[in-house]
Short mmCIF file of C-alpha atoms and ligand atoms in Angstrom, two decimals:
data_model
loop_
_atom_site.label_atom_id
_atom_site.label_comp_id
_atom_site.label_asym_id
_atom_site.label_seq_id
_atom_site.Cartn_x
_atom_site.Cartn_y
_atom_site.Cartn_z
CA MET E 1 107.05 72.49 103.82
CA ALA E 2 110.07 72.68 101.53
CA HIS E 3 113.80 72.68 102.13
CA PHE E 4 116.05 75.43 100.78
CA THR E 5 119.79 76.02 100.75
CA VAL E 6 120.95 79.63 100.85
CA ILE E 7 124.59 80.22 99.91
CA GLY E 8 126.00 83.50 101.23
CA LEU E 9 124.77 84.84 104.56
CA GLY E 10 125.08 88.57 103.80
CA ARG E 11 122.09 90.87 104.43
CA PHE E 12 120.15 89.53 101.43
CA GLY E 13 120.84 85.84 102.12
CA VAL E 14 119.98 86.19 105.79
CA ALA E 15 116.75 88.11 105.10
CA ALA E 16 115.65 85.45 102.59
CA SER E 17 116.61 82.60 104.96
CA LEU E 18 114.81 84.02 107.99
CA GLU E 19 111.68 84.73 105.95
CA LEU E 20 111.67 81.15 104.61
CA ILE E 21 111.93 79.85 108.19
CA HIS E 22 109.11 82.23 109.18
CA LEU E 23 107.02 80.77 106.32
CA GLY E 24 107.48 77.29 107.79
CA HIS E 25 110.27 75.90 105.60
CA THR E 26 113.65 74.48 106.57
CA VAL E 27 116.83 76.25 105.50
CA THR E 28 120.49 75.30 105.32
CA GLY E 29 122.57 78.48 105.37
CA VAL E 30 126.06 78.27 103.88
CA ASP E 31 128.93 80.75 104.15
CA LYS E 32 132.69 80.54 103.89
CA ASP E 33 132.99 82.95 106.79
CA SER E 34 132.73 81.07 110.11
CA LYS E 35 131.61 84.26 111.90
CA MET E 36 128.50 84.52 109.70
CA VAL E 37 127.71 80.85 110.21
CA GLU E 38 128.10 81.08 114.00
CA GLN E 39 125.87 84.15 114.07
CA TYR E 40 122.92 82.35 112.45
CA VAL E 41 123.38 78.78 113.67
CA GLU E 42 120.50 79.18 116.16
CA ASP E 43 118.07 80.79 113.71
CA LEU E 44 118.45 78.44 110.74
CA THR E 45 117.73 74.74 110.51
CA GLN E 46 121.39 74.16 109.77
CA ALA E 47 124.33 76.49 109.16
CA VAL E 48 127.45 75.21 107.42
CA ILE E 49 130.90 76.66 106.79
CA CYS E 50 131.80 75.90 103.18
CA ASP E 51 133.61 77.58 100.30
CA SER E 52 130.88 77.19 97.70
CA THR E 53 133.29 77.58 94.78
CA ASP E 54 134.63 74.13 95.71
CA GLU E 55 132.48 71.50 93.97
CA ASN E 56 133.68 68.71 96.26
CA ALA E 57 132.79 70.72 99.35
CA LEU E 58 129.32 71.44 97.88
CA ARG E 59 128.81 67.74 97.21
CA GLU E 60 128.98 67.14 100.98
CA LEU E 61 125.93 69.37 101.49
CA ASP E 62 123.36 66.85 100.24
CA LEU E 63 121.84 69.39 97.86
CA ALA E 64 119.59 66.75 96.31
CA ASN E 65 117.32 67.30 99.33
CA SER E 66 116.89 71.00 98.58
CA ASP E 67 113.85 72.13 96.60
CA ALA E 68 115.88 75.13 95.48
CA VAL E 69 119.30 76.66 96.05
CA LEU E 70 119.66 80.44 96.32
CA VAL E 71 123.09 81.84 95.50
CA ALA E 72 123.17 85.04 97.53
CA ILE E 73 126.76 86.10 96.88
CA GLY E 74 126.48 89.49 95.23
CA GLU E 75 129.70 91.44 95.31
CA ASP E 76 132.17 88.68 94.55
CA MET E 77 131.04 87.87 91.01
CA GLN E 78 133.73 85.26 90.46
CA SER E 79 132.63 83.27 93.53
CA SER E 80 128.98 83.57 92.53
CA LEU E 81 129.72 82.26 89.01
CA LEU E 82 131.96 79.42 90.17
CA CYS E 83 129.37 78.41 92.74
CA THR E 84 126.57 78.47 90.16
CA LEU E 85 128.65 76.39 87.76
CA ALA E 86 129.41 73.85 90.50
CA LEU E 87 125.70 73.61 91.34
CA LYS E 88 124.92 72.97 87.65
CA ASN E 89 127.63 70.28 87.53
CA LEU E 90 126.09 68.66 90.60
CA GLY E 91 122.75 68.49 88.80
CA VAL E 92 120.84 70.98 90.99
CA LYS E 93 117.64 71.77 89.06
CA GLU E 94 116.25 74.87 90.77
CA ILE E 95 118.95 77.52 91.11
CA TRP E 96 118.17 81.16 91.91
CA VAL E 97 121.03 83.64 91.72
CA LYS E 98 121.38 87.18 93.04
CA ALA E 99 123.15 89.28 90.39
CA SER E 100 124.84 92.57 91.19
CA THR E 101 125.74 93.89 87.73
CA LYS E 102 124.66 93.60 84.11
CA ALA E 103 127.76 91.51 83.29
CA HIS E 104 126.94 89.21 86.20
CA HIS E 105 123.37 88.84 84.89
CA THR E 106 124.55 88.12 81.34
CA ILE E 107 126.95 85.37 82.36
CA VAL E 108 124.57 83.76 84.85
CA SER E 109 121.81 83.71 82.22
CA LYS E 110 124.17 81.74 79.92
CA LEU E 111 124.52 79.14 82.66
CA GLY E 112 120.77 78.49 82.47
CA VAL E 113 119.54 79.14 86.00
CA SER E 114 115.86 79.27 87.03
CA ARG E 115 115.78 82.89 88.16
CA ILE E 116 118.13 85.88 88.39
CA ILE E 117 117.34 88.43 91.08
CA HIS E 118 118.31 92.11 91.17
CA PRO E 119 117.24 93.16 94.68
CA GLU E 120 118.28 96.81 94.46
CA GLU E 121 116.61 97.28 91.08
CA GLU E 122 113.44 95.42 92.06
CA MET E 123 113.20 97.34 95.34
CA GLY E 124 113.87 100.62 93.52
CA ILE E 125 110.93 99.98 91.20
CA ARG E 126 108.69 99.14 94.17
CA VAL E 127 109.67 102.29 96.01
CA ALA E 128 109.07 104.43 92.89
CA GLN E 129 105.62 102.84 92.49
CA SER E 130 104.76 103.58 96.12
CA LEU E 131 105.97 107.17 95.77
CA ASN E 132 103.97 107.55 92.57
CA TYR E 133 100.82 106.11 94.18
CA PRO E 134 101.16 106.75 97.93
CA MET E 135 97.94 104.83 98.65
CA VAL E 136 99.55 101.67 97.29
CA ASN E 137 101.01 99.82 100.27
CA ASN E 138 102.24 96.82 98.40
CA TYR E 139 102.86 95.94 94.81
CA LEU E 140 103.67 92.68 93.05
CA ALA E 141 104.26 91.89 89.36
CA ILE E 142 102.80 88.43 88.68
CA GLY E 143 103.64 88.12 84.96
CA HIS E 144 101.44 88.33 81.82
CA GLY E 145 101.47 92.11 82.31
CA LEU E 146 99.44 91.76 85.52
CA TYR E 147 100.03 93.37 88.90
CA VAL E 148 98.55 92.88 92.35
CA VAL E 149 98.33 96.04 94.43
CA GLU E 150 97.26 96.52 98.04
CA ILE E 151 95.37 99.74 98.63
CA GLU E 152 94.26 101.32 101.88
CA ILE E 153 90.68 102.55 101.70
CA LYS E 154 90.34 106.26 102.53
CA PRO E 155 87.34 107.83 104.36
CA LYS E 156 85.79 109.08 101.08
CA LEU E 157 85.14 105.43 100.11
CA HIS E 158 83.71 104.42 103.51
CA ASP E 159 80.46 102.46 103.02
CA ARG E 160 80.91 102.63 99.25
CA THR E 161 80.78 99.47 97.17
CA ILE E 162 83.70 98.01 95.24
CA ALA E 163 81.71 98.76 92.06
CA HIS E 164 81.65 102.44 93.06
CA ALA E 165 85.38 102.46 93.91
CA LEU E 166 86.36 100.92 90.59
CA GLY E 167 83.93 102.94 88.42
CA ASP E 168 83.96 101.88 84.80
CA ALA E 169 87.07 99.75 85.42
CA ARG E 170 84.96 97.32 87.44
CA THR E 171 84.88 94.81 84.59
CA SER E 172 88.63 94.80 83.93
CA ILE E 173 90.06 94.91 87.45
CA THR E 174 89.60 91.90 89.74
CA PRO E 175 89.10 92.53 93.46
CA LEU E 176 90.91 89.65 95.21
CA LEU E 177 90.35 90.14 98.92
CA VAL E 178 89.91 92.62 101.73
CA LYS E 179 91.96 92.62 104.92
CA ARG E 180 89.89 94.19 107.71
CA GLY E 181 91.73 94.14 111.05
CA GLN E 182 92.58 90.49 111.66
CA GLU E 183 89.87 89.30 109.23
CA VAL E 184 90.57 88.29 105.61
CA ILE E 185 87.49 88.49 103.40
CA THR E 186 87.59 86.59 100.10
CA GLY E 187 85.01 85.81 97.41
CA LEU E 188 84.21 89.51 96.95
CA ASP E 189 81.45 90.68 94.66
CA THR E 190 81.27 94.22 93.36
CA GLY E 191 78.44 95.01 95.81
CA PHE E 192 80.80 94.52 98.78
CA GLU E 193 80.85 97.61 101.00
CA LEU E 194 84.28 98.97 101.89
CA ARG E 195 85.24 100.61 105.18
CA THR E 196 87.93 103.17 106.01
CA GLY E 197 91.23 101.41 106.73
CA ASP E 198 90.35 98.25 104.77
CA GLN E 199 93.27 96.88 102.76
CA LEU E 200 91.90 96.02 99.33
CA LEU E 201 93.91 93.77 97.00
CA LEU E 202 93.27 94.35 93.31
CA CYS E 203 94.62 92.60 90.23
CA GLY E 204 94.89 94.24 86.82
CA THR E 205 97.21 95.57 84.17
CA ARG E 206 99.43 98.56 84.93
CA ALA E 207 97.31 100.78 82.64
CA GLU E 208 94.04 99.74 84.30
CA LEU E 209 95.41 100.25 87.81
CA LYS E 210 96.85 103.63 86.81
CA TYR E 211 93.49 104.62 85.36
CA ILE E 212 91.59 104.00 88.60
CA ALA E 213 94.29 105.42 90.91
CA PRO E 214 92.75 108.93 91.14
CA ARG E 215 89.42 107.44 92.29
CA LEU E 216 91.14 105.78 95.26
CA VAL E 217 93.25 108.68 96.61
P1 ATP B 1 124.62 91.77 101.02
O1 ATP B 1 123.52 90.76 100.89
O2 ATP B 1 125.03 91.99 102.45
O3 ATP B 1 124.36 93.03 100.24
P2 ATP B 1 126.66 91.31 99.08
O4 ATP B 1 125.78 91.39 97.89
O5 ATP B 1 127.60 92.45 99.32
O6 ATP B 1 125.86 91.02 100.40
P3 ATP B 1 128.79 89.55 99.47
O7 ATP B 1 129.18 90.38 100.66
O8 ATP B 1 129.71 89.45 98.35
O9 ATP B 1 127.41 89.97 98.93
O10 ATP B 1 128.51 88.07 99.98
C1 ATP B 1 127.50 87.74 100.88
C2 ATP B 1 128.02 86.58 101.74
O11 ATP B 1 128.51 85.54 100.89
C3 ATP B 1 129.16 86.97 102.68
O12 ATP B 1 128.80 86.63 104.01
C4 ATP B 1 130.34 86.14 102.19
O13 ATP B 1 131.13 85.65 103.26
C5 ATP B 1 129.66 84.98 101.48
N1 ATP B 1 130.50 84.39 100.45
C6 ATP B 1 131.28 85.03 99.53
N2 ATP B 1 131.95 84.14 98.78
C7 ATP B 1 131.58 82.91 99.23
C8 ATP B 1 131.93 81.58 98.85
N3 ATP B 1 132.80 81.33 97.89
N4 ATP B 1 131.35 80.55 99.54
C9 ATP B 1 130.48 80.79 100.54
N5 ATP B 1 130.11 82.00 100.94
C10 ATP B 1 130.66 83.06 100.30
#
C-alpha cells in the first residue's frame, strides 16, 4: 500500500483518487475550493482545503509521507506551475503533472517532473485504436515500442489454439494471460485452446499486433 497526494479535485483528480483508493492505497485530496473538499471528505483518506500555490500551506501537508504527488490542476496553468515549483522547492521527488496545453507541457518539463500527463490526448489515442480494431477492448503502451492489448475471442476461434490464432506471428507476439469468466489463466503455451468470449491479453509491437489483427476479427 502506498500513500498519494492528489492536488485539484476536478473530474480528473477525483477519478484518479477514487481509483487509487479502490486499488488499496491511501489518498490525501487537496483543493482550494471547500465545496470540492467537503464533497469527497468521506471517500478519500483525507481531504484538505489548501491553496497549493502557497508553499507554506503545502509544507503543512506532510508531503514527505507521500510516495507521489499528482498535480491535477489543468485549466489554471499558472496555479499548476506555481504548485509544481513549490513541490520542487519542498523536495518532493515523485511529481506527476496533468498538462492541458503544449505551453504547459513545455514549462513543466523544464521543471523536471517525473511524468506529464495529457488525459484528453491519451484517451483520444485509445479511442482511435479501439475504433480501428473494434475487437481490442483495452490497450496499453508499456514502452520500448511494446503494447499490451486485450482481445475478445470470437466464435471462429472457439476451440482453436493460441498458435492457430497467432499464425506465423506466434514467435513474435507473447500471450500473457486469458480471462475466462472469473478465472485468470496464466502460464499459457501456444497449445492452449481458446473459447468464445475469452479475453486474451497479448504483448507485441504495434506492427506485429496490426499484422495479426485480421486473424482475430
Ligand atoms: P477537470 O479534471 O474537471 O477537467 P480541469 O482540468 O478543468 O479539471 P481545473 O478546473 O482548473 O482543472 O482544476 C481542477 C481542480 O483544481 C478544481 O477543483 C480547482 O478548484 C482546483 N484548483 C485550482 N487551483 C488550485 C490551487 N491553487 N490549489 C488547490 N486547488 C486548486
